[in-house]
Amino acid sequence: MRILVTGGAGFIGSNLCARLAKNQDDQIICLDNLQTGSMQNISGLLDLPNFEFIQHDIVEPIDLTADQIYNAACPASPPAYQADPVHTLKTNVIGILNMLELARKNNATFLQFSTSEVYGDAQVHPQPEEYWGNVNPDGIRSCYDEGKRAAEALCFDYHRMYGTKVKVIRIFNTYGPGMNPQDGRVISNFVNQALRGEDITVYGDGKQTRSFCYVDDLIEGIVRMMHTPEDILGPVNLGNPGEFTMLELAQQVLKKVPNGSKLIYRPLPKDDPKQRKPDITKAEILLHWKPEIALSEGLDKVIDYYRNIQQKNA
Ligand code: UDP
C-alpha cells in the first residue's frame, strides 16, 4: 500500500506518519511545504526504508501514485492560518483540488482532515455532524472556517460526480507531542508559559469552553475511519467530549506546574467560539472509537514533552 500524507511534517500529520510507518509493508510518502510543519517532527522517520519526505506545497500540482491519501495539509492554529489568509484559502481549495485529482486518477481513498471550525460559533451544543454551523463568512477566521467548509463540499462533489472514494473527519481541539511550542494555541501557550514561570495569558474572561483530545486517541480514530467500508463517507466528529473553560484549563496547568505564574487577561480574539464540544455518537457507532486519555493524563505527557524541549534549548 502506498500512503500519501499531506502536511505530514505537521503536528497531527507527523504523529500519523509515525503510526503508519510501523507497518513495514506500507510505503509512506510525506508531503509538506514546511510552512508550519518541521523536519524535527519527522526526524525519527527519515531513515526508515518505508518513509519518504518530499518538500512540496499542495497548492502546486504533483504527480504521485498512492492507494490512500490523508489530506492534513493546512496551518491549523489561528495565528498561523491568519498569517497568510489567502494562502490558507488556496490550500483549502486549490490544494485539495490537486489532491482530489490525484485520488481520482489513482482510484485512491481520500481522507480529508476537516475541523470543528466548520461549526463556527456554534449555537447547538454539543455539536453533532448534522448541525450546519454558524460561521462568519467575512471575518479573520473565515479563511480557515470557510476554506474547510469549501474543502468538505469539494470532497462530496468529487464523490457525487466522479465516484471518488472520500471520507471526512472533523477534528476538535487536539494536543500532544509535535505541537510547536510557539504554535499560539492555548495548551502549548499555557504549559510553556507555566514552565518558564511567566504569566498565563487568558483571552477574554476565560469562560469560553473547548474539549481537548490527546493526539494518540485522535490518530486511532483517523486510521479507523480510513479503514471503514467504502459507503462510510462521514463527516464524522473526532474529539474528546470532556469540556473545560480556559480558566479551568489554566488552573489545572498551574497545579501541575507550580512556578508562581499568575493569570493575566488579554482581549478575546474576534469571532472566538464561546463553546465547543463534540457529539461523538457517530464515531462510537461507526468506528467503535472513543478517546481514552483524559485531559489531566494528557497534560502530564505534554508538560514532560515541552519541559524536555525547553531543557534542550536552555
Ligand atoms: N486562548 C487563551 N490564551 C491563549 C491562547 C488561546 O485564552 O494564550 C483561548 C482562545 O481565545 C480560545 C481557546 O483558548 O478561546 C482555544 O484557542 P486555540 O487557539 O487553542 O484554538 P481554537 O479552538 O480557538 O482554534
Tab-separated table of C-alpha atoms and ligand atoms in Angstrom:
chain	number	residue	atom	x	y	z
A	1	MET	CA	0.000	0.000	0.000
A	2	ARG	CA	1.340	3.472	-0.903
A	3	ILE	CA	0.031	6.005	1.577
A	4	LEU	CA	0.339	9.734	0.976
A	5	VAL	CA	0.146	12.067	3.974
A	6	THR	CA	-0.026	15.758	3.060
A	7	GLY	CA	1.017	18.037	5.900
A	8	GLY	CA	2.962	15.011	7.130
A	9	ALA	CA	5.595	17.097	8.953
A	10	GLY	CA	2.953	18.991	10.927
A	11	PHE	CA	1.678	18.193	14.391
A	12	ILE	CA	-1.059	15.677	13.585
A	13	GLY	CA	0.476	14.649	10.242
A	14	SER	CA	3.788	13.621	11.800
A	15	ASN	CA	2.069	11.615	14.542
A	16	LEU	CA	0.045	9.894	11.813
A	17	CYS	CA	3.170	9.167	9.713
A	18	ALA	CA	4.865	7.613	12.754
A	19	ARG	CA	1.871	5.379	13.340
A	20	LEU	CA	1.516	4.340	9.672
A	21	ALA	CA	5.247	3.708	9.190
A	22	LYS	CA	5.099	0.979	11.857
A	23	ASN	CA	3.529	-1.241	9.216
A	24	GLN	CA	6.598	-2.133	7.174
A	25	ASP	CA	4.511	-3.425	4.260
A	26	ASP	CA	3.271	0.098	3.626
A	27	GLN	CA	5.221	2.882	1.918
A	28	ILE	CA	4.603	6.303	3.460
A	29	ILE	CA	5.060	9.416	1.337
A	30	CYS	CA	5.063	12.552	3.457
A	31	LEU	CA	4.435	15.843	1.671
A	32	ASP	CA	4.887	19.172	3.460
A	33	ASN	CA	5.785	22.736	2.484
A	34	LEU	CA	7.252	23.264	5.997
A	35	GLN	CA	5.187	26.442	6.478
A	36	THR	CA	4.196	25.282	9.963
A	37	GLY	CA	5.471	21.699	9.909
A	38	SER	CA	9.085	20.936	10.790
A	39	MET	CA	11.779	18.433	9.884
A	40	GLN	CA	12.240	17.883	13.611
A	41	ASN	CA	8.785	16.324	13.801
A	42	ILE	CA	9.800	13.614	11.304
A	43	SER	CA	13.484	13.284	12.231
A	44	GLY	CA	12.868	9.825	13.713
A	45	LEU	CA	11.278	8.616	10.461
A	46	LEU	CA	13.683	9.856	7.788
A	47	ASP	CA	15.956	6.813	7.992
A	48	LEU	CA	13.146	4.281	7.703
A	49	PRO	CA	13.145	2.384	4.386
A	50	ASN	CA	9.369	2.752	4.051
A	51	PHE	CA	9.288	6.522	4.636
A	52	GLU	CA	9.909	9.248	2.082
A	53	PHE	CA	9.710	13.021	2.574
A	54	ILE	CA	9.017	15.429	-0.293
A	55	GLN	CA	9.026	19.174	0.338
A	56	HIS	CA	6.066	20.370	-1.660
A	57	ASP	CA	3.151	22.801	-1.386
A	58	ILE	CA	-0.105	21.094	-2.418
A	59	VAL	CA	-1.260	24.370	-3.993
A	60	GLU	CA	1.054	23.280	-6.836
A	61	PRO	CA	0.085	20.091	-8.675
A	62	ILE	CA	2.239	16.994	-8.206
A	63	ASP	CA	2.129	13.594	-9.874
A	64	LEU	CA	2.379	10.638	-7.492
A	65	THR	CA	0.939	7.185	-7.148
A	66	ALA	CA	-0.963	6.349	-3.969
A	67	ASP	CA	-3.618	3.944	-2.705
A	68	GLN	CA	-4.626	6.101	0.236
A	69	ILE	CA	-4.368	9.868	0.736
A	70	TYR	CA	-4.650	11.566	4.121
A	71	ASN	CA	-5.059	15.294	3.392
A	72	ALA	CA	-3.801	17.058	6.519
A	73	ALA	CA	-2.030	19.977	4.825
A	74	CYS	CA	-3.121	23.343	6.244
A	75	PRO	CA	-1.887	25.578	9.055
A	76	ALA	CA	-4.333	24.997	11.908
A	77	SER	CA	-3.640	27.436	14.726
A	78	PRO	CA	-5.413	30.806	14.436
A	79	PRO	CA	-2.193	32.924	14.348
A	80	ALA	CA	-0.671	30.559	11.751
A	81	TYR	CA	-3.633	30.365	9.386
A	82	GLN	CA	-4.270	34.106	9.736
A	83	ALA	CA	-0.647	34.987	8.886
A	84	ASP	CA	-1.338	34.437	5.159
A	85	PRO	CA	-5.109	34.047	4.843
A	86	VAL	CA	-5.058	33.991	1.043
A	87	HIS	CA	-2.652	31.066	1.068
A	88	THR	CA	-4.819	29.311	3.693
A	89	LEU	CA	-7.774	29.564	1.320
A	90	LYS	CA	-5.676	28.424	-1.630
A	91	THR	CA	-4.612	25.361	0.396
A	92	ASN	CA	-8.233	24.521	1.156
A	93	VAL	CA	-9.490	24.993	-2.403
A	94	ILE	CA	-6.677	24.690	-4.959
A	95	GLY	CA	-4.561	22.398	-2.756
A	96	ILE	CA	-7.337	19.950	-2.034
A	97	LEU	CA	-8.409	20.011	-5.713
A	98	ASN	CA	-4.909	18.896	-6.661
A	99	MET	CA	-5.062	16.086	-4.107
A	100	LEU	CA	-8.598	15.013	-5.069
A	101	GLU	CA	-7.423	14.819	-8.689
A	102	LEU	CA	-4.627	12.506	-7.528
A	103	ALA	CA	-7.178	10.360	-5.689
A	104	ARG	CA	-9.433	10.272	-8.736
A	105	LYS	CA	-6.578	9.325	-11.071
A	106	ASN	CA	-5.220	6.639	-8.722
A	107	ASN	CA	-8.625	5.374	-7.580
A	108	ALA	CA	-7.262	6.054	-4.087
A	109	THR	CA	-9.252	6.526	-0.886
A	110	PHE	CA	-9.100	10.184	0.172
A	111	LEU	CA	-9.480	11.167	3.826
A	112	GLN	CA	-9.977	14.870	4.471
A	113	PHE	CA	-8.878	16.470	7.768
A	114	SER	CA	-11.777	18.800	8.404
A	115	THR	CA	-12.384	20.655	11.631
A	116	SER	CA	-14.822	21.643	14.344
A	117	GLU	CA	-14.324	25.169	12.956
A	118	VAL	CA	-16.932	24.313	10.305
A	119	TYR	CA	-19.465	24.767	13.161
A	120	GLY	CA	-18.150	28.311	13.807
A	121	ASP	CA	-19.531	29.984	16.929
A	122	ALA	CA	-21.929	27.077	17.449
A	123	GLN	CA	-25.469	27.691	18.655
A	124	VAL	CA	-26.110	23.970	19.132
A	125	HIS	CA	-24.283	22.276	21.970
A	126	PRO	CA	-22.673	19.726	21.846
A	127	GLN	CA	-22.152	19.779	18.091
A	128	PRO	CA	-23.492	16.825	16.073
A	129	GLU	CA	-22.453	16.335	12.441
A	130	GLU	CA	-25.959	17.317	11.269
A	131	TYR	CA	-25.512	20.881	12.595
A	132	TRP	CA	-24.718	23.262	9.701
A	133	GLY	CA	-22.880	25.769	11.835
A	134	ASN	CA	-22.767	29.496	12.483
A	135	VAL	CA	-19.795	30.865	10.563
A	136	ASN	CA	-18.859	34.460	9.744
A	137	PRO	CA	-18.006	34.447	6.021
A	138	ASP	CA	-16.060	37.744	6.187
A	139	GLY	CA	-14.056	37.585	9.423
A	140	ILE	CA	-10.455	36.841	10.333
A	141	ARG	CA	-11.237	33.142	10.866
A	142	SER	CA	-13.091	32.812	7.540
A	143	CYS	CA	-10.014	31.807	5.532
A	144	TYR	CA	-9.862	28.653	7.647
A	145	ASP	CA	-13.534	28.069	8.520
A	146	GLU	CA	-14.952	28.763	5.084
A	147	GLY	CA	-11.911	27.188	3.438
A	148	LYS	CA	-12.507	23.952	5.320
A	149	ARG	CA	-16.228	24.092	4.520
A	150	ALA	CA	-15.440	24.505	0.820
A	151	ALA	CA	-12.966	21.621	1.105
A	152	GLU	CA	-15.688	19.365	2.511
A	153	ALA	CA	-18.026	20.379	-0.320
A	154	LEU	CA	-15.319	19.506	-2.840
A	155	CYS	CA	-14.872	16.042	-1.300
A	156	PHE	CA	-18.567	15.243	-1.568
A	157	ASP	CA	-18.799	16.716	-5.085
A	158	TYR	CA	-15.887	14.555	-6.248
A	159	HIS	CA	-17.714	11.587	-4.794
A	160	ARG	CA	-21.017	12.515	-6.449
A	161	MET	CA	-19.525	13.489	-9.822
A	162	TYR	CA	-16.688	11.004	-10.228
A	163	GLY	CA	-17.331	8.318	-7.629
A	164	THR	CA	-14.076	9.218	-5.847
A	165	LYS	CA	-13.726	7.332	-2.547
A	166	VAL	CA	-13.799	10.078	0.068
A	167	LYS	CA	-14.038	10.236	3.830
A	168	VAL	CA	-14.294	13.348	6.009
A	169	ILE	CA	-13.434	13.694	9.677
A	170	ARG	CA	-13.989	16.821	11.762
A	171	ILE	CA	-11.175	17.225	14.254
A	172	PHE	CA	-11.822	19.041	17.536
A	173	ASN	CA	-9.023	20.681	19.553
A	174	THR	CA	-6.113	18.265	19.785
A	175	TYR	CA	-2.840	18.497	21.696
A	176	GLY	CA	0.252	16.416	22.318
A	177	PRO	CA	3.881	15.917	21.311
A	178	GLY	CA	4.728	17.516	17.982
A	179	MET	CA	2.664	20.645	18.572
A	180	ASN	CA	5.004	23.575	18.097
A	181	PRO	CA	5.566	25.413	21.425
A	182	GLN	CA	5.175	28.691	19.513
A	183	ASP	CA	2.031	27.489	17.813
A	184	GLY	CA	-0.067	30.063	19.685
A	185	ARG	CA	-2.724	27.615	20.803
A	186	VAL	CA	-4.000	27.503	24.297
A	187	ILE	CA	-2.417	24.314	25.675
A	188	SER	CA	1.005	24.980	24.152
A	189	ASN	CA	0.837	28.600	25.365
A	190	PHE	CA	-0.308	27.842	28.944
A	191	VAL	CA	2.116	24.948	29.501
A	192	ASN	CA	5.137	26.764	28.084
A	193	GLN	CA	4.287	29.939	29.992
A	194	ALA	CA	3.928	27.964	33.236
A	195	LEU	CA	7.207	26.099	32.674
A	196	ARG	CA	9.011	29.433	32.265
A	197	GLY	CA	7.241	30.914	35.286
A	198	GLU	CA	5.628	33.539	33.051
A	199	ASP	CA	2.094	34.843	33.339
A	200	ILE	CA	-0.646	32.738	31.776
A	201	THR	CA	-2.442	34.663	29.017
A	202	VAL	CA	-6.186	34.128	29.319
A	203	TYR	CA	-8.094	35.624	26.388
A	204	GLY	CA	-11.404	37.283	27.275
A	205	ASP	CA	-12.918	36.245	30.611
A	206	GLY	CA	-11.676	32.664	30.194
A	207	LYS	CA	-15.202	31.276	30.421
A	208	GLN	CA	-15.238	30.068	26.814
A	209	THR	CA	-15.003	26.282	26.572
A	210	ARG	CA	-13.079	23.772	24.493
A	211	SER	CA	-12.779	19.977	24.509
A	212	PHE	CA	-9.237	18.661	24.225
A	213	CYS	CA	-8.267	15.356	22.623
A	214	TYR	CA	-4.850	13.765	23.138
A	215	VAL	CA	-3.186	13.145	19.783
A	216	ASP	CA	-2.791	9.341	20.181
A	217	ASP	CA	-6.544	8.986	20.636
A	218	LEU	CA	-7.172	11.116	17.570
A	219	ILE	CA	-4.753	9.117	15.383
A	220	GLU	CA	-6.522	5.896	16.339
A	221	GLY	CA	-9.850	7.388	15.212
A	222	ILE	CA	-8.357	8.686	11.952
A	223	VAL	CA	-6.869	5.306	10.988
A	224	ARG	CA	-10.132	3.549	11.861
A	225	MET	CA	-12.021	5.966	9.615
A	226	MET	CA	-9.695	5.241	6.680
A	227	HIS	CA	-10.455	1.537	7.075
A	228	THR	CA	-14.249	1.840	7.126
A	229	PRO	CA	-16.263	0.388	4.197
A	230	GLU	CA	-16.476	2.499	1.043
A	231	ASP	CA	-20.015	3.713	1.759
A	232	ILE	CA	-18.971	5.407	5.026
A	233	LEU	CA	-18.142	8.937	3.899
A	234	GLY	CA	-18.741	10.979	7.041
A	235	PRO	CA	-18.429	13.644	8.146
A	236	VAL	CA	-17.532	12.098	11.494
A	237	ASN	CA	-16.569	14.166	14.553
A	238	LEU	CA	-13.358	13.112	16.300
A	239	GLY	CA	-12.609	14.691	19.644
A	240	ASN	CA	-12.771	14.267	23.382
A	241	PRO	CA	-16.152	15.339	24.803
A	242	GLY	CA	-14.631	16.422	28.149
A	243	GLU	CA	-15.410	20.154	28.200
A	244	PHE	CA	-13.372	22.767	30.086
A	245	THR	CA	-13.349	26.539	30.381
A	246	MET	CA	-9.988	28.164	29.674
A	247	LEU	CA	-9.897	29.180	33.360
A	248	GLU	CA	-10.281	25.512	34.388
A	249	LEU	CA	-7.515	24.577	31.980
A	250	ALA	CA	-5.260	27.306	33.396
A	251	GLN	CA	-5.932	26.080	36.959
A	252	GLN	CA	-5.005	22.503	36.003
A	253	VAL	CA	-1.771	23.665	34.382
A	254	LEU	CA	-0.879	25.887	37.388
A	255	LYS	CA	-1.460	22.971	39.766
A	256	LYS	CA	0.792	20.681	37.753
A	257	VAL	CA	3.497	23.317	37.157
A	258	PRO	CA	3.652	25.432	40.337
A	259	ASN	CA	6.195	28.033	39.207
A	260	GLY	CA	4.458	31.110	40.587
A	261	SER	CA	2.729	32.073	37.315
A	262	LYS	CA	-0.333	34.306	37.556
A	263	LEU	CA	-3.261	34.720	35.224
A	264	ILE	CA	-3.288	37.830	33.046
A	265	TYR	CA	-6.217	38.721	30.863
A	266	ARG	CA	-5.898	39.678	27.191
A	267	PRO	CA	-8.618	40.740	24.719
A	268	LEU	CA	-10.669	37.926	23.228
A	269	PRO	CA	-9.755	37.454	19.551
A	270	LYS	CA	-12.538	38.297	17.095
A	271	ASP	CA	-15.073	35.530	16.319
A	272	ASP	CA	-13.610	33.281	19.037
A	273	PRO	CA	-16.219	30.499	19.557
A	274	LYS	CA	-17.797	30.529	23.041
A	275	GLN	CA	-18.482	26.829	23.484
A	276	ARG	CA	-17.181	23.728	21.765
A	277	LYS	CA	-17.760	20.066	22.481
A	278	PRO	CA	-18.137	17.207	20.036
A	279	ASP	CA	-21.074	14.847	19.901
A	280	ILE	CA	-19.144	11.648	19.115
A	281	THR	CA	-22.093	9.250	18.823
A	282	LYS	CA	-21.302	8.628	15.143
A	283	ALA	CA	-17.650	7.805	15.808
A	284	GLU	CA	-18.702	5.449	18.601
A	285	ILE	CA	-21.116	3.598	16.314
A	286	LEU	CA	-19.173	3.621	13.032
A	287	LEU	CA	-15.599	3.351	14.320
A	288	HIS	CA	-16.166	1.751	17.739
A	289	TRP	CA	-13.973	4.578	18.933
A	290	LYS	CA	-13.869	6.869	21.897
A	291	PRO	CA	-10.950	8.732	23.460
A	292	GLU	CA	-9.197	7.017	26.361
A	293	ILE	CA	-6.807	9.705	27.612
A	294	ALA	CA	-8.338	12.265	29.969
A	295	LEU	CA	-7.093	15.864	29.966
A	296	SER	CA	-5.206	15.506	33.236
A	297	GLU	CA	-3.227	12.489	31.979
A	298	GLY	CA	-2.554	14.071	28.580
A	299	LEU	CA	-1.402	17.299	30.243
A	300	ASP	CA	1.207	15.337	32.227
A	301	LYS	CA	2.591	13.905	28.971
A	302	VAL	CA	2.651	17.233	27.169
A	303	ILE	CA	4.236	19.003	30.157
A	304	ASP	CA	7.090	16.439	30.010
A	305	TYR	CA	7.391	16.960	26.250
A	306	TYR	CA	7.667	20.764	26.473
A	307	ARG	CA	9.932	20.554	29.558
A	308	ASN	CA	12.373	18.440	27.521
A	309	ILE	CA	12.313	20.913	24.638
A	310	GLN	CA	12.941	23.849	26.980
A	311	GLN	CA	15.816	21.995	28.659
A	312	LYS	CA	17.395	21.160	25.270
A	313	ASN	CA	17.127	24.796	24.186
A	314	ALA	CA	18.453	26.151	27.505
B	1	UDP	N1	-6.668	31.143	24.354
B	1	UDP	C1	-6.295	31.743	25.539
B	1	UDP	N2	-4.979	32.031	25.750
B	1	UDP	C2	-4.008	31.725	24.841
B	1	UDP	C3	-4.384	31.097	23.624
B	1	UDP	C4	-5.728	30.827	23.416
B	1	UDP	O1	-7.134	32.026	26.415
B	1	UDP	O2	-2.819	32.010	25.108
B	1	UDP	C5	-8.088	30.805	24.133
B	1	UDP	C6	-8.655	31.227	22.783
B	1	UDP	O3	-9.151	32.559	22.832
B	1	UDP	C7	-9.772	30.209	22.594
B	1	UDP	C8	-9.251	28.957	23.292
B	1	UDP	O4	-8.208	29.406	24.164
B	1	UDP	O5	-10.954	30.623	23.228
B	1	UDP	C9	-8.685	27.932	22.332
B	1	UDP	O6	-7.806	28.606	21.466
B	1	UDP	P1	-6.885	27.848	20.432
B	1	UDP	O7	-6.152	28.902	19.647
B	1	UDP	O8	-6.083	26.817	21.132
B	1	UDP	O9	-7.873	27.049	19.463
B	1	UDP	P2	-9.265	27.412	18.747
B	1	UDP	O10	-10.216	26.418	19.309
B	1	UDP	O11	-9.676	28.820	19.103
B	1	UDP	O12	-8.998	27.258	17.296
